[in-house]
Amino acid sequence: MKINTLLDVDLVAHEAEDEVALLLELQAPSAPIDATRPRASLEVVLDRSGSMAGGPLEGAKKALVALVRRLEPTDNFGLVAFDDHAQVVVPAGPLTDKDAVIARIQSVLPGGMTDLSAGYLRGLRELRRVAGAGGTVLVVSDGHVNSGVKDPDEFATITARAYADGLVTSTLGYGEGYDETLLSTIARAGSGNHVFAADPDGAGAAIAGEVDGLLDKVVQAVSLTVHMGPSVELVRLYNDLPAELLAPGVLTIELGDLYADEARKVLFKLMVPARTALGLAQVATLEVAYVEVARLVEHVHTIPITVNVVPGDEAAGRVASPTVTSEVLFQEAQDAKKQASEAFERGDVVAGTRLLGETKSRLAEALEVAPQDAVPDIRAQLEEVDQMETYTQIHGASYVSKMSRDSFHRSNRKRGRGTPL
């Protein structure tokens, strides 16, 4: 694992309280050459409620058939379909008879109401039976939950518990009728991905992307623990990631699994208390822990974070890092984007449009100070927000709410990664 840290400023004034932004950059190793890929375990929880009838369900089934054909016979695969109750369509296990599995997938028919928790809990039980730890649950749904567990926080508790056991949960919101807050919250707590697919083609691409990530996984259960120095305080964690204060001054952040060569960024701000002594001062220690998938070996890297305490006149002339400064502005733009998504979800087009404007303003500021290698990403973001503004007029608030939530997930929770999902 390649690990790099960068402060926006590494000089702080003598006897003056200050704030520093800290950027952690990770890059997963490449897949081992000529190594046998570890067995993958995937459980799909598929919504078959009445709203999925026709194109949506047929498109999902087509994508699942393609998925099965890509997996190895030794990989574990299972399918639970749900409406107002859960049905085990394909018992989780090795794909020794793909034709039989495909026939079972194609036999799924639309049903009644939407009890996502029934399907999810049954899917978890199936996955635990064959995988133990290291598996993925992919939830595919097009509707609002109207039975079973409905509260996002209550559902998040369930998915967080599954992740603690090594099981990742990803969600695919299909069409314009699903509850983006619920599905996004489930994926966040489960350290997985949340994706919006507007149509069957989009759903197929999203499912294929999830499989790409699963098959290319090289490290899992990546966590970052921040040990803050005496009187140092966390001002803000910019990435919307599962985090827990283990003890005063000790924060653990869950990053989930990484595929081969995947890059990730985590950004936070620390308050540094006034220092009476000049010279180097350690303000925090970062501890990055993960499990190498190929050998099931745990690694822990420890990185000290220091600042240089200098006289006030010397600190006054410091120049902030363009890389970190632009990343702060980039993440402030993501915060505005999430607020825009929430406004559109409420049907408040005026507020949503205004917040998209704020998103663009922050991105424009980031573009002005960004180093050259960060410019293409910021410009792509600006183009994406322009598209959201256009789609507000064409497709309406519900569509843009889902589009912007998907974008927020990629640009904030999974910041730095490329494709696959």
PDB file of C-alpha atoms in Angstrom, residues 2-110:
ATOM      1  CA  LYS A   2       1.355   3.428  -0.938  1.00  0.00           C
ATOM      2  CA  ILE A   3       0.611   6.015   1.731  1.00  0.00           C
ATOM      3  CA  ASN A   4       1.215   9.748   1.541  1.00  0.00           C
ATOM      4  CA  THR A   5       0.275  12.597   3.884  1.00  0.00           C
ATOM      5  CA  LEU A   6       0.249  16.307   3.167  1.00  0.00           C
ATOM      6  CA  LEU A   7      -0.625  19.343   5.305  1.00  0.00           C
ATOM      7  CA  ASP A   8      -1.989  22.553   3.854  1.00  0.00           C
ATOM      8  CA  VAL A   9       0.536  24.384   6.079  1.00  0.00           C
ATOM      9  CA  ASP A  10       3.345  22.836   8.086  1.00  0.00           C
ATOM     10  CA  LEU A  11       4.359  26.047   9.839  1.00  0.00           C
ATOM     11  CA  VAL A  12       2.375  27.309  12.826  1.00  0.00           C
ATOM     12  CA  ALA A  13       2.963  30.464  14.821  1.00  0.00           C
ATOM     13  CA  HIS A  14       4.617  30.330  18.221  1.00  0.00           C
ATOM     14  CA  GLU A  15       2.138  30.742  21.092  1.00  0.00           C
ATOM     15  CA  ALA A  16      -0.876  30.938  18.746  1.00  0.00           C
ATOM     16  CA  GLU A  17      -3.719  28.480  18.231  1.00  0.00           C
ATOM     17  CA  ASP A  18      -4.032  27.357  14.604  1.00  0.00           C
ATOM     18  CA  GLU A  19      -5.852  24.955  12.296  1.00  0.00           C
ATOM     19  CA  VAL A  20      -4.257  22.645   9.745  1.00  0.00           C
ATOM     20  CA  ALA A  21      -5.897  20.555   7.018  1.00  0.00           C
ATOM     21  CA  LEU A  22      -4.425  17.076   6.582  1.00  0.00           C
ATOM     22  CA  LEU A  23      -4.801  15.031   3.398  1.00  0.00           C
ATOM     23  CA  LEU A  24      -4.155  11.287   3.463  1.00  0.00           C
ATOM     24  CA  GLU A  25      -3.639   9.611   0.089  1.00  0.00           C
ATOM     25  CA  LEU A  26      -3.737   5.836  -0.305  1.00  0.00           C
ATOM     26  CA  GLN A  27      -3.064   3.641  -3.307  1.00  0.00           C
ATOM     27  CA  ALA A  28      -3.729  -0.066  -3.161  1.00  0.00           C
ATOM     28  CA  PRO A  29      -1.099  -2.439  -4.561  1.00  0.00           C
ATOM     29  CA  SER A  30      -1.409  -4.059  -7.949  1.00  0.00           C
ATOM     30  CA  ALA A  31      -2.871  -7.534  -8.203  1.00  0.00           C
ATOM     31  CA  PRO A  32      -0.186 -10.222  -7.722  1.00  0.00           C
ATOM     32  CA  ILE A  33       1.103 -11.492 -11.067  1.00  0.00           C
ATOM     33  CA  ASP A  34       0.156 -15.095 -11.843  1.00  0.00           C
ATOM     34  CA  ALA A  35      -1.490 -15.458  -8.446  1.00  0.00           C
ATOM     35  CA  THR A  36      -4.680 -17.448  -8.120  1.00  0.00           C
ATOM     36  CA  ARG A  37      -7.564 -15.097  -7.436  1.00  0.00           C
ATOM     37  CA  PRO A  38      -9.154 -15.745  -4.048  1.00  0.00           C
ATOM     38  CA  ARG A  39     -12.709 -17.041  -4.104  1.00  0.00           C
ATOM     39  CA  ALA A  40     -15.238 -14.220  -4.389  1.00  0.00           C
ATOM     40  CA  SER A  41     -18.535 -14.310  -2.496  1.00  0.00           C
ATOM     41  CA  LEU A  42     -21.474 -12.241  -3.713  1.00  0.00           C
ATOM     42  CA  GLU A  43     -25.074 -12.274  -2.506  1.00  0.00           C
ATOM     43  CA  VAL A  44     -27.593 -10.289  -4.554  1.00  0.00           C
ATOM     44  CA  VAL A  45     -30.769  -9.068  -2.848  1.00  0.00           C
ATOM     45  CA  LEU A  46     -33.195  -8.219  -5.651  1.00  0.00           C
ATOM     46  CA  ASP A  47     -36.388  -6.198  -5.360  1.00  0.00           C
ATOM     47  CA  ARG A  48     -39.189  -8.036  -7.201  1.00  0.00           C
ATOM     48  CA  SER A  49     -42.039  -5.847  -5.936  1.00  0.00           C
ATOM     49  CA  GLY A  50     -44.807  -4.843  -8.314  1.00  0.00           C
ATOM     50  CA  SER A  51     -43.053  -1.641  -9.394  1.00  0.00           C
ATOM     51  CA  MET A  52     -40.219  -3.732 -10.883  1.00  0.00           C
ATOM     52  CA  ALA A  53     -42.574  -5.443 -13.353  1.00  0.00           C
ATOM     53  CA  GLY A  54     -41.571  -5.301 -16.992  1.00  0.00           C
ATOM     54  CA  GLY A  55     -38.358  -3.628 -18.161  1.00  0.00           C
ATOM     55  CA  PRO A  56     -36.753  -3.002 -14.738  1.00  0.00           C
ATOM     56  CA  LEU A  57     -36.959  -6.608 -13.544  1.00  0.00           C
ATOM     57  CA  GLU A  58     -36.070  -8.070 -16.932  1.00  0.00           C
ATOM     58  CA  GLY A  59     -33.085  -5.711 -17.174  1.00  0.00           C
ATOM     59  CA  ALA A  60     -31.877  -6.692 -13.705  1.00  0.00           C
ATOM     60  CA  LYS A  61     -32.222 -10.390 -14.496  1.00  0.00           C
ATOM     61  CA  LYS A  62     -30.272  -9.948 -17.722  1.00  0.00           C
ATOM     62  CA  ALA A  63     -27.477  -8.205 -15.798  1.00  0.00           C
ATOM     63  CA  LEU A  64     -27.398 -10.984 -13.190  1.00  0.00           C
ATOM     64  CA  VAL A  65     -27.135 -13.637 -15.876  1.00  0.00           C
ATOM     65  CA  ALA A  66     -24.138 -11.792 -17.341  1.00  0.00           C
ATOM     66  CA  LEU A  67     -22.663 -11.572 -13.842  1.00  0.00           C
ATOM     67  CA  VAL A  68     -22.966 -15.323 -13.275  1.00  0.00           C
ATOM     68  CA  ARG A  69     -21.274 -16.043 -16.584  1.00  0.00           C
ATOM     69  CA  ARG A  70     -18.287 -13.899 -15.532  1.00  0.00           C
ATOM     70  CA  LEU A  71     -17.748 -15.583 -12.164  1.00  0.00           C
ATOM     71  CA  GLU A  72     -15.639 -18.701 -11.724  1.00  0.00           C
ATOM     72  CA  PRO A  73     -17.267 -22.031 -10.774  1.00  0.00           C
ATOM     73  CA  THR A  74     -15.435 -21.805  -7.434  1.00  0.00           C
ATOM     74  CA  ASP A  75     -16.940 -18.388  -6.585  1.00  0.00           C
ATOM     75  CA  ASN A  76     -19.876 -18.218  -4.211  1.00  0.00           C
ATOM     76  CA  PHE A  77     -23.062 -16.652  -5.562  1.00  0.00           C
ATOM     77  CA  GLY A  78     -26.544 -16.412  -4.130  1.00  0.00           C
ATOM     78  CA  LEU A  79     -29.777 -14.590  -4.941  1.00  0.00           C
ATOM     79  CA  VAL A  80     -32.592 -13.574  -2.620  1.00  0.00           C
ATOM     80  CA  ALA A  81     -35.640 -11.899  -4.186  1.00  0.00           C
ATOM     81  CA  PHE A  82     -38.055  -9.931  -2.051  1.00  0.00           C
ATOM     82  CA  ASP A  83     -41.415  -8.217  -2.184  1.00  0.00           C
ATOM     83  CA  ASP A  84     -43.383  -8.363   1.068  1.00  0.00           C
ATOM     84  CA  HIS A  85     -41.393 -11.466   1.991  1.00  0.00           C
ATOM     85  CA  ALA A  86     -38.007 -12.942   1.091  1.00  0.00           C
ATOM     86  CA  GLN A  87     -37.441 -15.884  -1.219  1.00  0.00           C
ATOM     87  CA  VAL A  88     -34.123 -17.715  -1.655  1.00  0.00           C
ATOM     88  CA  VAL A  89     -33.980 -18.070  -5.445  1.00  0.00           C
ATOM     89  CA  VAL A  90     -30.383 -19.313  -5.627  1.00  0.00           C
ATOM     90  CA  PRO A  91     -28.955 -20.782  -2.403  1.00  0.00           C
ATOM     91  CA  ALA A  92     -25.534 -19.254  -1.815  1.00  0.00           C
ATOM     92  CA  GLY A  93     -22.686 -21.528  -2.859  1.00  0.00           C
ATOM     93  CA  PRO A  94     -20.162 -22.321  -5.604  1.00  0.00           C
ATOM     94  CA  LEU A  95     -21.318 -21.906  -9.202  1.00  0.00           C
ATOM     95  CA  THR A  96     -20.822 -25.532 -10.152  1.00  0.00           C
ATOM     96  CA  ASP A  97     -23.922 -25.539 -12.397  1.00  0.00           C
ATOM     97  CA  LYS A  98     -24.254 -22.133 -14.028  1.00  0.00           C
ATOM     98  CA  ASP A  99     -27.063 -23.186 -16.351  1.00  0.00           C
ATOM     99  CA  ALA A 100     -29.228 -24.169 -13.383  1.00  0.00           C
ATOM    100  CA  VAL A 101     -28.469 -20.890 -11.622  1.00  0.00           C
ATOM    101  CA  ILE A 102     -29.335 -18.887 -14.743  1.00  0.00           C
ATOM    102  CA  ALA A 103     -32.631 -20.751 -15.066  1.00  0.00           C
ATOM    103  CA  ARG A 104     -33.484 -19.866 -11.462  1.00  0.00           C
ATOM    104  CA  ILE A 105     -32.659 -16.196 -12.078  1.00  0.00           C
ATOM    105  CA  GLN A 106     -34.877 -16.110 -15.142  1.00  0.00           C
ATOM    106  CA  SER A 107     -37.745 -17.638 -13.153  1.00  0.00           C
ATOM    107  CA  VAL A 108     -38.096 -14.587 -10.866  1.00  0.00           C
ATOM    108  CA  LEU A 109     -41.486 -12.870 -11.315  1.00  0.00           C
ATOM    109  CA  PRO A 110     -42.796  -9.559  -9.950  1.00  0.00           C
TER     110      PRO A 110
END
